[in-house]
Amino acid sequence: MEDDSIGTRIVGAARSLPELVVTNDDLAALVETSDEWIHTRSGIRTRHISRGESVSTLASDVFRKLVSGAGYDPDDIDLLILATVTPEYLTPSSATFVLRETGAKNAFAFDINAACTGFVYAVSVADKMLRSGLYKKAIVIAGDTLSKFVDWTDRATCVLFADGAGGVLMEACDGAPCILAEDLHTDGSYAMSLRAAKLPIKNPWYEDPGPEEPYVIMDGKAIYDFVVTEIPKSVRAILEKAAMTIDDIKYVICHQANSRIIEGVAKKLKTGIDKFYISISRYGNTSASSMPIALSEMMEKGLVHKGDRIIISGFGAGLTWGSLLVQF
Ligand code: ACO
């Protein structure tokens, strides 16, 4: 139950990337592709790929940066939500490993799986929990090492996906909620359009007949068309709910899957591409973490000020998608 007297705010953002930077030319040495094809079709120039960094090591780094950035102690955090589709183990959650690595004792923690929309869903969930009055400080992190589910001989996917983590510190406060409007969706009829790492049933009485599907399988064109239609609708829906227009919004942060998708969304919303923060050239598609990675860069550059309104829109496997209108 939400308490209307309790507000929320996003206090800080942070990111963590694996050390190794892989260029398009590095990929052209692995599969038949080129810097020109990858950059023209996706906007990507470089990406970070894990050489041992895991979701929980990257997310722990984000957790520490958020806590120290706010002058807090790990034990001050009441709640940790980690959005990931590439945990180290199916159980326990990667969020529990973050508590283990950071020594945070007072938080309860869980993972959510909503693919590249995970950050949007997780911020929405944290906002409601803070507004319940039961918790004061929440950390929401999105992190993925998609490189472990990529078929590195498949040029259609290996040039797109990458590794990274980003997150935000959220607090309960007096006043208004930081989410002024939200619009969240899942369409299960598209469940097979983007999938990875099938976990087949195998026991003494049954063995899944296959096929084995260990890697990302994606109908790229279908997703492209879906997203360029649905994300502008979602953005319009939250603007309508908040009785605002796109001119009231300082920036839109879209999931960074493809710069052409973002250009398509801007065109449909009849607004300049300058309103969209684009970081895909440096990071590739880092799944749900692409949005908090972008936000942390924007905050570092001094682009976000108190009172600014930003739209965060995500989309991914499920298909899941949704938008938040956030006031800073
Ligand atoms: N290098 C060179 N050529 C390639 C490569 C490559 N890396 N990959 C594909 N090609 C070839 C194809 O084989 C095809 O050749 P053909 O015409 O001889 O058959 C040609 O390039 C065109 O391929 P398309 O798939 O039609 O290329 P398109 O312009 O549609 O771009 C892309 C493909 C980049 C995948 C695009 O469809 C896209 O971005 N879709 C959205 C995907 C997405 O957003 N996925 C993630 C969303 S959720 C999440 O982030 C987890």
Short mmCIF file of N, CA, C and O and ligand atoms in Angstrom, two decimals, residues 32-33 37 41 116 155-156 159-161 194 218 220-221 223-224 255 257-258 260-261 285 315-316, ligand 1:
data_model
loop_
_atom_site.label_atom_id
_atom_site.label_comp_id
_atom_site.label_asym_id
_atom_site.label_seq_id
_atom_site.Cartn_x
_atom_site.Cartn_y
_atom_site.Cartn_z
N GLU A 32 32.79 -12.71 -40.20
CA GLU A 32 32.82 -11.89 -41.41
C GLU A 32 31.95 -10.65 -41.21
O GLU A 32 30.72 -10.70 -41.33
N THR A 33 32.58 -9.57 -40.82
CA THR A 33 31.87 -8.32 -40.60
C THR A 33 32.87 -7.18 -40.78
O THR A 33 34.03 -7.41 -41.12
N TRP A 37 29.89 -1.89 -41.35
CA TRP A 37 28.57 -2.52 -41.23
C TRP A 37 28.03 -2.33 -39.81
O TRP A 37 26.88 -1.92 -39.61
N ARG A 41 24.74 -0.01 -39.04
CA ARG A 41 23.48 -0.69 -38.67
C ARG A 41 23.11 -0.54 -37.21
O ARG A 41 21.96 -0.71 -36.85
N CYS A 116 15.92 -6.67 -20.94
CA CYS A 116 16.47 -5.30 -21.06
C CYS A 116 15.55 -4.25 -20.44
O CYS A 116 15.93 -3.09 -20.31
N ARG A 155 27.55 -13.72 -36.49
CA ARG A 155 27.81 -12.28 -36.69
C ARG A 155 26.57 -11.42 -36.48
O ARG A 155 26.67 -10.22 -36.22
N ALA A 156 25.38 -12.05 -36.61
CA ALA A 156 24.15 -11.26 -36.46
C ALA A 156 23.94 -10.80 -35.02
O ALA A 156 23.28 -9.79 -34.77
N VAL A 159 28.03 -9.01 -32.63
CA VAL A 159 28.51 -7.63 -32.78
C VAL A 159 27.69 -6.66 -31.92
O VAL A 159 28.09 -5.50 -31.73
N LEU A 160 26.53 -7.12 -31.40
CA LEU A 160 25.61 -6.20 -30.72
C LEU A 160 25.76 -6.19 -29.19
O LEU A 160 25.73 -5.14 -28.56
N PHE A 161 25.90 -7.40 -28.60
CA PHE A 161 25.75 -7.52 -27.15
C PHE A 161 27.07 -7.34 -26.40
O PHE A 161 28.14 -7.65 -26.92
N LEU A 194 12.99 -13.44 -28.73
CA LEU A 194 14.33 -13.17 -28.22
C LEU A 194 14.50 -14.03 -26.99
O LEU A 194 13.77 -13.87 -26.00
N MET A 218 17.59 -14.42 -31.76
CA MET A 218 16.85 -13.16 -31.85
C MET A 218 16.28 -12.95 -33.24
O MET A 218 16.97 -13.12 -34.24
N GLY A 220 15.75 -10.15 -35.01
CA GLY A 220 16.12 -8.73 -34.91
C GLY A 220 15.16 -7.79 -35.61
O GLY A 220 14.81 -6.74 -35.09
N LYS A 221 14.70 -8.19 -36.79
CA LYS A 221 13.83 -7.31 -37.59
C LYS A 221 12.48 -7.12 -36.88
O LYS A 221 11.96 -6.01 -36.80
N ILE A 223 11.82 -7.40 -33.70
CA ILE A 223 11.97 -6.58 -32.49
C ILE A 223 12.10 -5.11 -32.88
O ILE A 223 11.49 -4.23 -32.27
N TYR A 224 12.88 -4.87 -33.90
CA TYR A 224 13.07 -3.50 -34.38
C TYR A 224 11.71 -2.85 -34.69
O TYR A 224 11.39 -1.76 -34.20
N HIS A 255 16.60 2.40 -23.87
CA HIS A 255 17.52 1.26 -23.86
C HIS A 255 18.40 1.34 -25.11
O HIS A 255 17.90 1.54 -26.22
N ALA A 257 19.91 -0.32 -27.59
CA ALA A 257 20.03 -1.58 -28.35
C ALA A 257 20.55 -1.31 -29.75
O ALA A 257 21.24 -2.14 -30.33
N ASN A 258 20.20 -0.14 -30.27
CA ASN A 258 20.56 0.19 -31.64
C ASN A 258 20.28 1.69 -31.83
O ASN A 258 19.17 2.14 -31.55
N ARG A 260 19.78 3.29 -34.45
CA ARG A 260 18.72 3.53 -35.45
C ARG A 260 17.33 3.39 -34.84
O ARG A 260 16.39 4.06 -35.25
N ILE A 261 17.20 2.50 -33.82
CA ILE A 261 15.91 2.40 -33.11
C ILE A 261 15.63 3.73 -32.41
O ILE A 261 14.51 4.26 -32.46
N ASN A 285 25.18 -3.05 -26.70
CA ASN A 285 23.92 -3.33 -26.01
C ASN A 285 24.23 -4.09 -24.72
O ASN A 285 24.53 -5.29 -24.76
N PHE A 315 13.10 -1.82 -23.35
CA PHE A 315 12.40 -2.89 -24.07
C PHE A 315 13.35 -4.07 -24.18
O PHE A 315 14.57 -3.91 -24.18
N GLY A 316 12.75 -5.25 -24.21
CA GLY A 316 13.62 -6.42 -24.29
C GLY A 316 12.82 -7.71 -24.35
O GLY A 316 11.60 -7.71 -24.59
N1 ACO B 1 28.23 -7.97 -40.47
C1 ACO B 1 27.97 -7.97 -41.79
N2 ACO B 1 26.80 -8.37 -42.30
C2 ACO B 1 25.86 -8.82 -41.44
C3 ACO B 1 26.06 -8.85 -40.04
C4 ACO B 1 27.31 -8.42 -39.57
N3 ACO B 1 27.61 -8.38 -38.27
N4 ACO B 1 24.96 -9.32 -39.46
C5 ACO B 1 24.07 -9.56 -40.44
N5 ACO B 1 24.63 -9.27 -41.64
C6 ACO B 1 24.02 -9.38 -42.97
C7 ACO B 1 22.86 -10.33 -42.99
O1 ACO B 1 23.31 -11.66 -43.21
C8 ACO B 1 22.06 -9.79 -44.18
O2 ACO B 1 22.67 -10.26 -45.36
P1 ACO B 1 21.76 -10.67 -46.64
O3 ACO B 1 21.03 -9.40 -47.00
O4 ACO B 1 22.77 -11.12 -47.61
O5 ACO B 1 20.83 -11.74 -46.10
C9 ACO B 1 22.31 -8.28 -44.12
O6 ACO B 1 23.48 -8.11 -43.30
C10 ACO B 1 21.16 -7.49 -43.54
O7 ACO B 1 20.76 -8.12 -42.31
P2 ACO B 1 19.54 -7.60 -41.50
O8 ACO B 1 19.32 -8.50 -40.35
O9 ACO B 1 18.39 -7.32 -42.44
O10 ACO B 1 20.12 -6.20 -40.99
P3 ACO B 1 19.33 -5.05 -40.29
O11 ACO B 1 19.57 -3.80 -41.04
O12 ACO B 1 17.92 -5.40 -39.96
O13 ACO B 1 20.10 -4.91 -38.90
C11 ACO B 1 19.97 -5.56 -36.57
C12 ACO B 1 20.14 -6.02 -38.03
C13 ACO B 1 21.13 -4.62 -36.24
C14 ACO B 1 20.01 -6.78 -35.67
C15 ACO B 1 18.62 -4.83 -36.45
O14 ACO B 1 17.59 -5.63 -36.99
C16 ACO B 1 18.29 -4.53 -35.01
O15 ACO B 1 18.97 -3.79 -34.35
N6 ACO B 1 17.18 -5.08 -34.51
C17 ACO B 1 16.78 -4.87 -33.13
C18 ACO B 1 17.49 -5.84 -32.30
C19 ACO B 1 17.37 -5.50 -30.87
O16 ACO B 1 17.10 -4.39 -30.49
N7 ACO B 1 17.61 -6.52 -30.07
C20 ACO B 1 17.69 -6.41 -28.70
C21 ACO B 1 16.46 -5.87 -28.04
S1 ACO B 1 16.27 -6.43 -26.44
C22 ACO B 1 17.73 -6.53 -25.82
O17 ACO B 1 18.46 -5.60 -25.89
C23 ACO B 1 18.21 -7.80 -25.21
#
